[in-house]
Coordinates of C-alpha atoms and ligand atoms in Angstrom, one line a residue:
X1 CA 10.4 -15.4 13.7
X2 CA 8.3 -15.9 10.6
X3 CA 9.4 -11.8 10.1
X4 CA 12.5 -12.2 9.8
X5 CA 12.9 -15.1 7.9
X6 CA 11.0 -14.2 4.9
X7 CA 12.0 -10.8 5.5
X8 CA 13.0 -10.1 1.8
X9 CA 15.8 -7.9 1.7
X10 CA 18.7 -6.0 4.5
X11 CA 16.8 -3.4 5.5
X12 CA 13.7 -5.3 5.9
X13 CA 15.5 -8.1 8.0
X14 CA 17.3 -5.2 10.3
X15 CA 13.5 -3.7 10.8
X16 CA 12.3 -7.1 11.9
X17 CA 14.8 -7.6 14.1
X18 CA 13.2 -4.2 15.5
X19 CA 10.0 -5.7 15.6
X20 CA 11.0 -8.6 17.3
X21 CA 12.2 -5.9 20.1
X22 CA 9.2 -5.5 20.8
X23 CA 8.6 -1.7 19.2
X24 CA 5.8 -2.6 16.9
X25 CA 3.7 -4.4 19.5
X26 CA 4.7 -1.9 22.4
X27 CA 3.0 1.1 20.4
X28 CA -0.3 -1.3 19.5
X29 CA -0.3 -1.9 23.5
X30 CA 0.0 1.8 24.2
X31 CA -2.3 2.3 21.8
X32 CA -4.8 -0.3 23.1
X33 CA -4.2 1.3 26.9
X34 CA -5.5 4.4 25.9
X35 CA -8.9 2.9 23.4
X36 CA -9.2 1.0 26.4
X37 CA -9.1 4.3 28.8
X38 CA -11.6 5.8 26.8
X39 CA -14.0 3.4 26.6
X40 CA -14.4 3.3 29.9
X41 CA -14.9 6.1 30.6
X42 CA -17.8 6.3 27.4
X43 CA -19.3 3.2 28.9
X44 CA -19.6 4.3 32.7
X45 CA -21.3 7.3 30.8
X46 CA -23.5 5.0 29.5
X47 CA -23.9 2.6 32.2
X48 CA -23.8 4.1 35.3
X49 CA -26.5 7.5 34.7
X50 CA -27.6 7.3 38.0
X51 CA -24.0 8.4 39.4
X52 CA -24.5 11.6 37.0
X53 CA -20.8 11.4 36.6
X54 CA -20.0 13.4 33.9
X55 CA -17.1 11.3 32.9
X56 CA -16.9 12.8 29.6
X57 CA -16.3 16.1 30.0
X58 CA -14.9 16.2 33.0
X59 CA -11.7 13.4 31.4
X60 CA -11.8 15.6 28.4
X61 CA -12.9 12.8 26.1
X62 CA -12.1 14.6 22.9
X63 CA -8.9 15.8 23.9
X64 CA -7.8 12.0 24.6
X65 CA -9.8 11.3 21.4
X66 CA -7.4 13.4 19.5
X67 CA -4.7 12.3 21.1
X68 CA -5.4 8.7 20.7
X69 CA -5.7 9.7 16.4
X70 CA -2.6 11.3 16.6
X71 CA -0.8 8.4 17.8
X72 CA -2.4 5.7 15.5
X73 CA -1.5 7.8 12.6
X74 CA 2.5 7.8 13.6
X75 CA 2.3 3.8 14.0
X76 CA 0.1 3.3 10.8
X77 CA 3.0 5.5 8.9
X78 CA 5.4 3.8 10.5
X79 CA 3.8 0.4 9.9
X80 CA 3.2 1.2 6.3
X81 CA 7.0 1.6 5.7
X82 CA 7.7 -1.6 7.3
X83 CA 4.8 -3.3 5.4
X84 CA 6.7 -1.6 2.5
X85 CA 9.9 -3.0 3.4
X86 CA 9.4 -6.5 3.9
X87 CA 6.5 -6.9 0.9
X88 CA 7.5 -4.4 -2.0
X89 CA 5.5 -3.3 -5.0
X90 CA 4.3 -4.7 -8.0
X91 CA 4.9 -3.1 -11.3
X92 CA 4.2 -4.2 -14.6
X93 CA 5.8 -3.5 -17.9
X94 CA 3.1 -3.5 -20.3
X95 CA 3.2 -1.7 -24.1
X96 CA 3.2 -2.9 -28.1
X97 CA 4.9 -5.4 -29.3
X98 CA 8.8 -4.3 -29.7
X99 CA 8.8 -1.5 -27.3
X100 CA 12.0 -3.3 -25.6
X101 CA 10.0 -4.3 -22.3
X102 CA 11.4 -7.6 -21.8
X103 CA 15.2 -5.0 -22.4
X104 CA 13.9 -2.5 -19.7
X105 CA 13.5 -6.1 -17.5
X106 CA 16.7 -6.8 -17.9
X107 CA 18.3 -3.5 -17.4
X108 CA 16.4 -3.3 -14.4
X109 CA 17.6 -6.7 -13.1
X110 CA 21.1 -6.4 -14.4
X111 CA 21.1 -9.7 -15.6
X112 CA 19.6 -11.3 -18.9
X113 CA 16.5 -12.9 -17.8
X114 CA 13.7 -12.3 -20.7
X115 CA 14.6 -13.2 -24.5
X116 CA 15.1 -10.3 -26.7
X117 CA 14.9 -10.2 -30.0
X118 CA 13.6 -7.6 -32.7
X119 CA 10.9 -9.9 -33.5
X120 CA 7.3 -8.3 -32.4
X121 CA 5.5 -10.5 -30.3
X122 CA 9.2 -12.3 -28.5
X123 CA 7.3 -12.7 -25.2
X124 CA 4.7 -15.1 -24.5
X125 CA 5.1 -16.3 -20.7
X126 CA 5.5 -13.5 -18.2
X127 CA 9.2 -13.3 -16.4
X128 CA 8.9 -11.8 -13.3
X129 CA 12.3 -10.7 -11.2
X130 CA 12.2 -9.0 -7.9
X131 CA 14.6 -6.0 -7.9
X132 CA 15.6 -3.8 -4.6
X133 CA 15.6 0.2 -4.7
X134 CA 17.2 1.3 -1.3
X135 CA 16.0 -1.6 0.2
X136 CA 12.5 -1.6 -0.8
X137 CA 11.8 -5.0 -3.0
X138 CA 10.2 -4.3 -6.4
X139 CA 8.9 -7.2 -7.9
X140 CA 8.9 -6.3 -12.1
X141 CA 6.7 -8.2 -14.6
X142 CA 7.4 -8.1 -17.9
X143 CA 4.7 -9.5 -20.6
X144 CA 3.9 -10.0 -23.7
X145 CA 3.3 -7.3 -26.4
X146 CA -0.4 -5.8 -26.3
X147 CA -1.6 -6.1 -29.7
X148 CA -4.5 -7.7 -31.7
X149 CA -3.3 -11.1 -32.8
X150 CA -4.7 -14.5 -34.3
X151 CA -1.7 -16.4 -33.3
X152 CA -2.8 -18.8 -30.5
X153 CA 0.3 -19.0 -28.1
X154 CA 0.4 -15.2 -28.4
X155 CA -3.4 -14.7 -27.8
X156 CA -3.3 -16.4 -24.1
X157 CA 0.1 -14.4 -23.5
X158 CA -1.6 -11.2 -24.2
X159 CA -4.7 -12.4 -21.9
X160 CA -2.5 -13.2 -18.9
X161 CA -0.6 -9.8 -19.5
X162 CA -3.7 -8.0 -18.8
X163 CA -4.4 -10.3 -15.6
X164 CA -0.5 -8.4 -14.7
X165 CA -1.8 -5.5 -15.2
X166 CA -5.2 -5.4 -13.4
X167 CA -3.4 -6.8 -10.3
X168 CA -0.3 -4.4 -10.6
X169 CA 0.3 -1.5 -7.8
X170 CA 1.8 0.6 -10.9
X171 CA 2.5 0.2 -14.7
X172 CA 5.4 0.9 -16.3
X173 CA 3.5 1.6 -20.0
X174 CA 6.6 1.1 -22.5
X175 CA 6.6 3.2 -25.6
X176 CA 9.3 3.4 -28.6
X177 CA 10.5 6.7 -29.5
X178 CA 11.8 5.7 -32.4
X179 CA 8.3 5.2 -33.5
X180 CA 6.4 7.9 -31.7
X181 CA 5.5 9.6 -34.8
X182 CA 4.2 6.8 -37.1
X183 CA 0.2 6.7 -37.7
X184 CA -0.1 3.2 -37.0
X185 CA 2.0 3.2 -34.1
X186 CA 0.0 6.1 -32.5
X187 CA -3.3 3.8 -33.3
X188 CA -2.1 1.4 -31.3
X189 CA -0.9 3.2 -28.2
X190 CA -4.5 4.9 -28.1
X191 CA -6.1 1.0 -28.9
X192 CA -4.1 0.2 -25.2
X193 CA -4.8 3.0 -23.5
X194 CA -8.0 2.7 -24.0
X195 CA -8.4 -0.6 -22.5
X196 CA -6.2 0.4 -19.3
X197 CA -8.6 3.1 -18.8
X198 CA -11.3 0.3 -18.6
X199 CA -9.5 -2.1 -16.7
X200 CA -7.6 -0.2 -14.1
X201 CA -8.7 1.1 -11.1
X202 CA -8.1 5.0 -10.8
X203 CA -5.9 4.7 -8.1
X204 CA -3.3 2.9 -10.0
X205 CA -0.3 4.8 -11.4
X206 CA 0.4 4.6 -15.3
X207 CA 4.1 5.6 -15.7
X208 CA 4.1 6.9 -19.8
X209 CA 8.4 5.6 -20.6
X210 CA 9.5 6.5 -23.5
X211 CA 12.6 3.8 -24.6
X212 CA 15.5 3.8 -26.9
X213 CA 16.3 7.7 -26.7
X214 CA 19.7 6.5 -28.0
X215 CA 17.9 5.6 -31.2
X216 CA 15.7 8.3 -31.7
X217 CA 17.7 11.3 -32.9
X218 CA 15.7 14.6 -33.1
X219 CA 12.4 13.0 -31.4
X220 CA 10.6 15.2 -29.3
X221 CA 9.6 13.8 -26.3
X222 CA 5.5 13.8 -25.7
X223 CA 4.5 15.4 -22.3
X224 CA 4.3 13.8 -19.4
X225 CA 6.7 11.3 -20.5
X226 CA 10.0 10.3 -18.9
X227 CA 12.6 9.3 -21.5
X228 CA 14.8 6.2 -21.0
X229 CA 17.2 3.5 -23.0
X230 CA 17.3 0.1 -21.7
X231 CA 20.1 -0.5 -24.0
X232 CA 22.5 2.5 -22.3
X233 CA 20.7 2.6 -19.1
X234 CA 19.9 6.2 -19.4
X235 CA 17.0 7.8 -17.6
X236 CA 16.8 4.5 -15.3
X237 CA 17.7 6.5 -12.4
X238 CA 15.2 8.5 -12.5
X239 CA 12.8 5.6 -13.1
X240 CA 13.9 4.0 -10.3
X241 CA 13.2 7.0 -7.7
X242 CA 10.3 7.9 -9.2
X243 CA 9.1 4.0 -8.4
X244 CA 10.5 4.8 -4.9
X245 CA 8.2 7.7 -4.8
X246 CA 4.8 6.0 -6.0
X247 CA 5.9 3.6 -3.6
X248 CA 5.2 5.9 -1.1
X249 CA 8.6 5.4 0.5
X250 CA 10.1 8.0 2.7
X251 CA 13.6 7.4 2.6
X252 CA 13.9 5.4 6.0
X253 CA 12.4 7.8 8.4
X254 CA 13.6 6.9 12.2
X255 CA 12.1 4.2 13.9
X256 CA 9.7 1.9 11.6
X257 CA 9.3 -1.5 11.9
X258 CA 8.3 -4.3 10.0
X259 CA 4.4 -5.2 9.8
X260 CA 2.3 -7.2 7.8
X261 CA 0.1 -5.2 5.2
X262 CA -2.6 -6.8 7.1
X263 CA -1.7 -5.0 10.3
X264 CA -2.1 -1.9 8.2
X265 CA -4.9 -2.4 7.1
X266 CA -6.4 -3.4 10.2
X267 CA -4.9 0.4 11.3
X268 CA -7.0 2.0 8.8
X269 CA -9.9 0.8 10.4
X270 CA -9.0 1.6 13.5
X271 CA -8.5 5.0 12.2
X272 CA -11.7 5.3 10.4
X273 CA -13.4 4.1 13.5
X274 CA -11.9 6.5 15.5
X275 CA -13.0 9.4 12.9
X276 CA -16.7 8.7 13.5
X277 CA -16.5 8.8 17.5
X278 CA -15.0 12.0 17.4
X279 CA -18.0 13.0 14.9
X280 CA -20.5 11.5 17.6
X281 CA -18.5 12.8 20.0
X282 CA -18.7 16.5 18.5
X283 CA -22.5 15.7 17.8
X284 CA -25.1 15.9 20.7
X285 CA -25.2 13.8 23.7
X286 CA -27.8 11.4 22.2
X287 CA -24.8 9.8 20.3
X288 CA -23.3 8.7 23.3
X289 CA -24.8 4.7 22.3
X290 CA -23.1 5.4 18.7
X291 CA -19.8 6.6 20.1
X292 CA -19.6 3.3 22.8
X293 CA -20.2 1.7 19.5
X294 CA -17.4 3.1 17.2
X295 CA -14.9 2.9 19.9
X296 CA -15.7 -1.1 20.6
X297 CA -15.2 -1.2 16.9
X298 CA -12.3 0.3 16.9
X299 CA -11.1 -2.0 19.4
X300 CA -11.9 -4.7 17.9
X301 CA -9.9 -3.8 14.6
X302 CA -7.0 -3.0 17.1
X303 CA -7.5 -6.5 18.4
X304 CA -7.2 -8.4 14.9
X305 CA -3.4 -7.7 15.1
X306 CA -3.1 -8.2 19.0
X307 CA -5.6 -10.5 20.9
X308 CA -9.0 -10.8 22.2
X309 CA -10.5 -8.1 25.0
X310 CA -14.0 -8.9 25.8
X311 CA -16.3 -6.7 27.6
X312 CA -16.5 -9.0 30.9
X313 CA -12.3 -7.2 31.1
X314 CA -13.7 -4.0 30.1
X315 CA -16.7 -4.1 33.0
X316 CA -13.9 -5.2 35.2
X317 CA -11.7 -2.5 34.4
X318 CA -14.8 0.1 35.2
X319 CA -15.1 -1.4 38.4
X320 CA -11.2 -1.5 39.5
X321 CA -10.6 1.9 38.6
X322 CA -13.9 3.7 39.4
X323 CA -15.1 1.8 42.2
X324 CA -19.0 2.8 41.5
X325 CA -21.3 1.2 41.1
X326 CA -20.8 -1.2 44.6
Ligands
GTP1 N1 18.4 1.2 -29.7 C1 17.7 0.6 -28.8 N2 17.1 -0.6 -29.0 C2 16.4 -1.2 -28.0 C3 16.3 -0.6 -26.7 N3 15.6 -1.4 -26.0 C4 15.3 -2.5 -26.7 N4 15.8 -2.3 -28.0 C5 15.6 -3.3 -29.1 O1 14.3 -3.4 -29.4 C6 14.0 -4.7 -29.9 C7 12.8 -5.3 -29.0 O2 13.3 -5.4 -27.7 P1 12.5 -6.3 -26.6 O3 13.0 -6.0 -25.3 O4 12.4 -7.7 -27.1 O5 11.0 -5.7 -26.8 P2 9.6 -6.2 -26.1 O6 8.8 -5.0 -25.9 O7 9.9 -7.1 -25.0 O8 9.0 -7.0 -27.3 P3 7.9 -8.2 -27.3 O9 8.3 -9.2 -26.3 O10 7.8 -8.7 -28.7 O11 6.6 -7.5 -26.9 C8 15.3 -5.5 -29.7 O12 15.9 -5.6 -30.9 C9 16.1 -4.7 -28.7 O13 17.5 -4.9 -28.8 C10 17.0 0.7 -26.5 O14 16.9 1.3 -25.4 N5 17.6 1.2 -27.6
MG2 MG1 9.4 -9.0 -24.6

């Protein structure tokens, strides 16, 4: 229930209410039947020599190997679009002081939440709004300008904008056009990018906006830029599907459901797991210990989002379905 509850927007709540059907948990169980199969089957190997079964090859472990990735990496897809759905992106507007951030916030929100005013150095606090783009919840940051200052207030504004930015899953770095071609201006933008390069991880988009087209005449726009106006709204279309995009959302693709980013990331390990079994697996037979190994790892990962499944119910499975060892 806790799903759909604080499930954050429509789309989100009608995928929990898949969830709650049972989808999510059905795949992780079919999932877990076939680990399960496997295992056995590794373990008898392993266990049992003396019955010089060969289990493996004979079950065609890599073909159910392969089979078993293929699966987990339709339900970790799937999962990461419901993870998506119900917890969003973070983006954070950061750029010099009179850019018109705290403007692009408010375009984007539709409603006049951060104070504007031509005054460099307006925002202090951070204002943060959460904002929907085809149902996918985008929580936007704006914060204060990024320049050197002396000013006290404005010094501890700037710090905590940086916090924004080091935790953000994107930035949206705000430039003015108007201003593109000024020497000190250009100083600064360099003085910023600099420190983003130091301070963000590579993986982390930068978005390069360039604001208040309707102001800028002639301007060219620099490359790799995408041109916008927060006061007309122009070019904030295309901002918004480009966020889609780094979002990694694939415009509702049939069947996801909702799941915690937790679940995915317990699928990655799963996955990663299952990656070095089929290398031991492909390797000689002397891996066999390694491959048991990766595959009870792999389990266990699999059992972080489910429950527990201890090797006493694994022996007992061997001996149900096998009958040897009697
Ligand atoms: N012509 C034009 N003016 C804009 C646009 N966006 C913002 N402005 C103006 O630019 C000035 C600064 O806007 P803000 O949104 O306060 O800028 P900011 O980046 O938040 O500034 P700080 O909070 O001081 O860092 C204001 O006078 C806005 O009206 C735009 O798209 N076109
Ligand atoms: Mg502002």
């Amino acid at each position: 229930m806790a799903d759909l509850i604080d499930a954050s927007t429509e789309a989100a709540a009608r995928s929990a209410g898949r969830s709650l059907a049972g989808t999510f948990s059905d795949e992780i169980a079919t999932l877990r039947e076939a680990l399960i199969h496997l295992r056995m089957l590794v373990e008898a190997t392993l266990d049992f020599p003396e019955e010089e079964i060969d289990f493996l090859r004979k079950a065609d472990a890599d073909g159910q190997l392969s089979k078993l990735q293929q699966m987990l990496t339709q339900v970790l897809q799937r999962a990461r679009q419901g993870a998506l759905l119900r917890e969003g992106i973070t983006v954070v507007i950061a750029g010099q002081p009179n850019a018109g951030k705290s403007s692009l916030l408010n375009a984007l929100a539709g409603a006049e939440l951060a104070i504007v005013t031509p005054i460099p150095g307006t925002t202090r606090d951070k204002v943060a709004h959460t904002i929907q783009i085809e149902g996918v919840p985008v929580h936007v940051i704006d914060t204060a300008g990024l320049r050197e200052s002396e000013d006290e207030v404005e010094k501890i504004g700037i710090a905590r904008a940086w916090d924004e930015i080091a935790a953000a899953d994107a930035v949206l770095f705000l430039h003015d056009l108007t201003r593109a071609s000024a020497p000190e201006y250009i100083a600064g933008d360099l003085d910023v990018t600099r420190a983003m390069a130091q301070k963000l991880s590579k993986k982390v988009p930068v978005l390069d906006l360039w604001n208040k087209i309707d102001a800028a005449g002639a301007a060219a726009l620099p490359a790799g830029g995408m041109a916008l106006s927060a006061r007309t709204g122009a070019g904030l279309e295309a901002l918004r599907q480009r966020l889609l995009q780094i979002a990694g959302w694939q415009s509702a693709p049939e069947g996801i459901y909702i799941a915690r980013e937790r679940h995915v990331q317990a699928l990655r390990q799963v996955q990663a797991h299952l990656r070095q079994a089929e290398a031991h697996l492909a390797a000689q037979a002397g891996a066999l210990d390694l491959l048991a190994e990766e595959l009870r790892l792999a389990q266990n990962a699999l059992n972080s989002i489910t429950g527990e499944f201890s090797s006493d119910d694994l022996l007992g499975v061997i001996f149900s379905r096998f009958c040897i060892g009697k």
